[in-house]
Coordinates of N, CA and C in Angstrom, one line a residue:
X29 N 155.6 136.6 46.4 CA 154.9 135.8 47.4 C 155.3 136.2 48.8
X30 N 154.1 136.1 49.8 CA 154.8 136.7 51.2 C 155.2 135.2 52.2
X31 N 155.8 136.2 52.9 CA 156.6 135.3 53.8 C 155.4 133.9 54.6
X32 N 154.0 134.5 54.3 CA 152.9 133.4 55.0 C 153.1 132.4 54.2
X33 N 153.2 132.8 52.8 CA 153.3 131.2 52.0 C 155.3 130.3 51.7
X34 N 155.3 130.9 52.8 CA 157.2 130.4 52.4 C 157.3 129.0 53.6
X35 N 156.0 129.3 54.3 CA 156.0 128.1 55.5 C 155.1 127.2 54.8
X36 N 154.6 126.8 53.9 CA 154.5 125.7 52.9 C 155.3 125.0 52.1
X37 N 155.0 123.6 52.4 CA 156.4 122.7 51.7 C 155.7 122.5 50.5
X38 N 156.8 122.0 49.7 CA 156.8 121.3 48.0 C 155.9 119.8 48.0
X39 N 155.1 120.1 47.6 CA 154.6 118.6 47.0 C 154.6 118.2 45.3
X40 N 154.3 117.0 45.4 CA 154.8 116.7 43.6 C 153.0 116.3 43.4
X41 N 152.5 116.6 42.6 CA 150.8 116.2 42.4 C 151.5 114.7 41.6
X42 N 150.8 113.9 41.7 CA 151.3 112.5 41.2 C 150.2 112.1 40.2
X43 N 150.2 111.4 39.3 CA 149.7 111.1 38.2 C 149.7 109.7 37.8
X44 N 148.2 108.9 37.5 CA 148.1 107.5 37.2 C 147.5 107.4 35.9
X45 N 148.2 106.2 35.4 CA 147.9 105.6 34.2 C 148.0 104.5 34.5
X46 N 146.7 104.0 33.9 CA 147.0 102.7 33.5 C 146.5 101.9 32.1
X47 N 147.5 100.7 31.9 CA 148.3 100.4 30.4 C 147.9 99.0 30.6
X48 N 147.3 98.1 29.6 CA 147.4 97.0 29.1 C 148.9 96.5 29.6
X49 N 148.7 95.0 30.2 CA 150.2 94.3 30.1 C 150.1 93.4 29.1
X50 N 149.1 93.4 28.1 CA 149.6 92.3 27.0 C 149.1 91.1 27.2
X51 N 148.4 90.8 28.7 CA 147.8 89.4 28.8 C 146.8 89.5 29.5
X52 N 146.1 90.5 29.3 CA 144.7 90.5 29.5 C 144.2 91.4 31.1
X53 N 145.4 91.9 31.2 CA 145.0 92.8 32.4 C 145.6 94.3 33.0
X54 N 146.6 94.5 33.6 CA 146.3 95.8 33.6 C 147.5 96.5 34.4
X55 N 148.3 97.2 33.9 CA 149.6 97.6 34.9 C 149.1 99.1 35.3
X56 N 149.1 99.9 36.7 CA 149.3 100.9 37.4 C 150.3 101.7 37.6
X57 N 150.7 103.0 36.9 CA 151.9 103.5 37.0 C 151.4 104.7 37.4
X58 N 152.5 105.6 38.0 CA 152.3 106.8 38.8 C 153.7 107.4 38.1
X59 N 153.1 108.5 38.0 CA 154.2 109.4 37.9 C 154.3 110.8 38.0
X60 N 155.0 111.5 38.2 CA 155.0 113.2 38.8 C 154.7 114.1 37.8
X61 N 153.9 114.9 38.7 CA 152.9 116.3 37.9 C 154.0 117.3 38.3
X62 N 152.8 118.5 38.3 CA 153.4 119.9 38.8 C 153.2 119.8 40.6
X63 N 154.8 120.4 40.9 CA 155.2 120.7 42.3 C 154.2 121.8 42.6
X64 N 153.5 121.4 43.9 CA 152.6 122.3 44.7 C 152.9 123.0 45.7
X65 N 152.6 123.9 46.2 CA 153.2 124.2 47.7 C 151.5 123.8 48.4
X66 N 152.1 123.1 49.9 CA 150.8 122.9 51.0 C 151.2 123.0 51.8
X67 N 150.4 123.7 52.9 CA 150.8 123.4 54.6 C 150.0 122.6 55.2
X68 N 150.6 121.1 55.8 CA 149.7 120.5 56.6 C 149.7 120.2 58.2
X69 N 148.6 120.4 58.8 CA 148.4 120.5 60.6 C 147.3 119.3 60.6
X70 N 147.7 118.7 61.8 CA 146.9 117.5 62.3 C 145.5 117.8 62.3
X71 N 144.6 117.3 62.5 CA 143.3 117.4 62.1 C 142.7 117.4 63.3
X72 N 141.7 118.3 63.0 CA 140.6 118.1 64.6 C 140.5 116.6 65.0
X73 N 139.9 117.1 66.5 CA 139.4 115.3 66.9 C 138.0 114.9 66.1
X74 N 137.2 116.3 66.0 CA 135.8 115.5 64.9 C 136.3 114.8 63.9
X75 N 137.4 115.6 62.9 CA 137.9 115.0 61.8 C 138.5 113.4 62.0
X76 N 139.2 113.5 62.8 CA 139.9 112.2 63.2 C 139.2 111.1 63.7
X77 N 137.7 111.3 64.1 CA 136.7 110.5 64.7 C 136.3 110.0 63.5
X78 N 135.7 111.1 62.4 CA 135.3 110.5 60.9 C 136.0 109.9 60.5
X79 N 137.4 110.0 60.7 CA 138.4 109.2 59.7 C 138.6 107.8 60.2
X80 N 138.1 107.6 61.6 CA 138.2 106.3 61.7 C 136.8 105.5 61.4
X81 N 136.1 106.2 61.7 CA 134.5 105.9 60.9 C 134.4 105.2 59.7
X82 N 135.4 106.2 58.7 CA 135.7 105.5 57.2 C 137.0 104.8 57.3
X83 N 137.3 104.4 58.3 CA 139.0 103.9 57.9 C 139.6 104.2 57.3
X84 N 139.7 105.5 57.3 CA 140.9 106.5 56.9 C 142.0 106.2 57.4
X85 N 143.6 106.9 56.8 CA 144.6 106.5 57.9 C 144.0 108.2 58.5
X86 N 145.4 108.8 59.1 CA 145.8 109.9 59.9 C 145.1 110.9 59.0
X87 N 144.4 111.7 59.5 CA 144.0 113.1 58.3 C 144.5 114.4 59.5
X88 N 144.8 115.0 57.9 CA 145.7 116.0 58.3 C 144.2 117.6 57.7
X89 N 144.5 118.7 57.5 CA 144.2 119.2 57.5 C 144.9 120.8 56.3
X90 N 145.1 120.5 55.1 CA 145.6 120.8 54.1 C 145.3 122.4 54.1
X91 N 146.2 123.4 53.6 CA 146.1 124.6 53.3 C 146.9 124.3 52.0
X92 N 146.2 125.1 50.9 CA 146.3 125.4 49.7 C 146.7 127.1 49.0
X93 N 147.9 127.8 48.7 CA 147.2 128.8 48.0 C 145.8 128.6 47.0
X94 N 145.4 129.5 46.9 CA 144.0 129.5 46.0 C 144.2 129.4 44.6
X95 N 145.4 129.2 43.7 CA 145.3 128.9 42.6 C 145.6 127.3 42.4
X96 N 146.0 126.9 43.4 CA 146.7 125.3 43.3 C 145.6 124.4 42.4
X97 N 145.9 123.5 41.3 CA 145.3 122.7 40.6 C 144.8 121.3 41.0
X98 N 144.5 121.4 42.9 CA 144.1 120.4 43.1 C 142.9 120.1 43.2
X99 N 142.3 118.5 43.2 CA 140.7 118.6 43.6 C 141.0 117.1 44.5
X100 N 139.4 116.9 44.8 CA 139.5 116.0 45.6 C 139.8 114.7 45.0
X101 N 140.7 113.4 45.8 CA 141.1 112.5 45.6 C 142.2 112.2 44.3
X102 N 143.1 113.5 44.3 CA 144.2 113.6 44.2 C 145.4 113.0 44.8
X103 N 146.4 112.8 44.5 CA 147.5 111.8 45.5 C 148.2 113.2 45.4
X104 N 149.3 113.5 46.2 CA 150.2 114.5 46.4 C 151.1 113.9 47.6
X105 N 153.0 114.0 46.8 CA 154.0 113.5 47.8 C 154.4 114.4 47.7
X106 N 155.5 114.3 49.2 CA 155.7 115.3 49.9 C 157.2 115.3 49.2
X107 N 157.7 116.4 49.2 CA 159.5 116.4 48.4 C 159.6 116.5 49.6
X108 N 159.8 116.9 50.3 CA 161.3 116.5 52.3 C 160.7 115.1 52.1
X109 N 159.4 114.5 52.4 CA 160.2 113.2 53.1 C 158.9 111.8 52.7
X110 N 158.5 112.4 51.2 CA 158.0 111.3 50.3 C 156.9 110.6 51.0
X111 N 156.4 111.2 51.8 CA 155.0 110.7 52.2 C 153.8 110.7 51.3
X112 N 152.9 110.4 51.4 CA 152.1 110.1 50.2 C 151.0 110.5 50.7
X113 N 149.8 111.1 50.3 CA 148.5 111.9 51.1 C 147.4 112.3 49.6
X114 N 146.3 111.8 50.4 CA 145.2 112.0 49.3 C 144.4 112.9 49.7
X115 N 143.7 113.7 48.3 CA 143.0 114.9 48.7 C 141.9 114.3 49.1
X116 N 141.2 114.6 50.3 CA 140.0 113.5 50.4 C 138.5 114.5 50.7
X117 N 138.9 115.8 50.5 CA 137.5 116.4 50.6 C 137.8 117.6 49.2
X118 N 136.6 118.2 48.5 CA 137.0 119.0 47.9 C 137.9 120.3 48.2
X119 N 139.1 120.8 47.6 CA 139.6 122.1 48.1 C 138.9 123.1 47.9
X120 N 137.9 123.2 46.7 CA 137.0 124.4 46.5 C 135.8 124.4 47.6
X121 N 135.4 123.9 48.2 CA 133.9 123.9 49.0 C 134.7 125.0 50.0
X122 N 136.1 124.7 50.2 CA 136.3 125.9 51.6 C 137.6 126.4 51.6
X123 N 137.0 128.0 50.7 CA 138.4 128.7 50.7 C 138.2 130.0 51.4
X124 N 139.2 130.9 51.7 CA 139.3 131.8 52.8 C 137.7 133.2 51.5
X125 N 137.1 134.0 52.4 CA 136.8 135.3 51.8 C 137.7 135.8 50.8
X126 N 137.1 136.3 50.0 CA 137.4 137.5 48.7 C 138.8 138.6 49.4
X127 N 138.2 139.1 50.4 CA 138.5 140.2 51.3 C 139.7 139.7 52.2
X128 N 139.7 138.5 52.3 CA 141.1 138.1 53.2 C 142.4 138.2 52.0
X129 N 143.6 138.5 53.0 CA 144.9 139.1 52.4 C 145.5 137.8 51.9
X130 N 145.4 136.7 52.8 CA 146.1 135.4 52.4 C 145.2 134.8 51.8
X131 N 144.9 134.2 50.6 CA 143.9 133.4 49.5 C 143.8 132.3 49.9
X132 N 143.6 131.2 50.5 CA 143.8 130.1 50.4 C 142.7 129.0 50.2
X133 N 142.7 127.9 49.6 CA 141.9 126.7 50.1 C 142.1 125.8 50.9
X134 N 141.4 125.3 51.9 CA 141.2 124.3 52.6 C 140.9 123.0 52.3
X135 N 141.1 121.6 52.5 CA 140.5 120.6 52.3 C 141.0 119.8 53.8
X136 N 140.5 118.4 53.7 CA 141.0 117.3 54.4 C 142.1 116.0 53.7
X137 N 143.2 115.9 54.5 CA 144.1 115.3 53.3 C 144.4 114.3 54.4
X138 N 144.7 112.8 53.6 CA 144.7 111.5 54.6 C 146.1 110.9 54.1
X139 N 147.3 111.1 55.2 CA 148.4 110.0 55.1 C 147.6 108.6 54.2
X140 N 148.6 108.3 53.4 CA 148.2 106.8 52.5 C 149.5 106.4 51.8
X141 N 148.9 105.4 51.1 CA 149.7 105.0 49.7 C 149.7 104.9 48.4
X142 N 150.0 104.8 47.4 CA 149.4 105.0 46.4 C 149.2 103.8 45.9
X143 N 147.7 104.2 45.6 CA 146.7 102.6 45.5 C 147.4 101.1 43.8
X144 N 147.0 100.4 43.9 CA 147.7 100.1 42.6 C 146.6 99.8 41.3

């Protein structure tokens, strides 16, 4: 792997289940997938205008290598410093040309929490 993808941090893809609690309703559990690598940069001002349009929190602007197994409205934390971020547009609709050296996908990814 080249040095372009070494400036991408570890994310953990996060995983929900949810389970009967026995009295008629419903427990939410999360728990950790496969570690991803992403690079994320603050988001245009158009983006940031949408994101308050839909009451989004902060959207960032996600870089993916091109094999990453994410899609949209994924949860993904961050291993440095456990931030929590949802995939909020598809990563396939916008990935670099065939012909470009660095592969990557694009999406829009929004600081959050994980819902319960």
């Amino acid at each position: 792997m080249s040095f372009f993808y070494d400036a991408f941090k570890d994310f953990t893809i996060k995983k929900r289940s949810v389970v009967s609690d026995g009295e008629g309703g419903y427990i939410t559990t999360w728990t950790d997938g496969a570690v991803v690598k992403m690079s994320l940069t603050l988001g245009s001002a158009q983006e940031a205008r949408e994101a308050l349009s839909q009451r989004l929190n902060a959207t960032f602007t996600a870089a993916l290598p091109i094999d990453t197994p994410v899609k949209r409205d994924d949860y993904l934390q961050s291993v440095d410093t456990g931030d929590i971020y949802r995939i909020a547009t598809n990563p396939q609709d916008n990935r670099t040309p065939p012909e470009a050296v660095y592969q990557c996908l694009y999406c829009t990814a929004e600081r959050t929490e994980l819902p319960l």
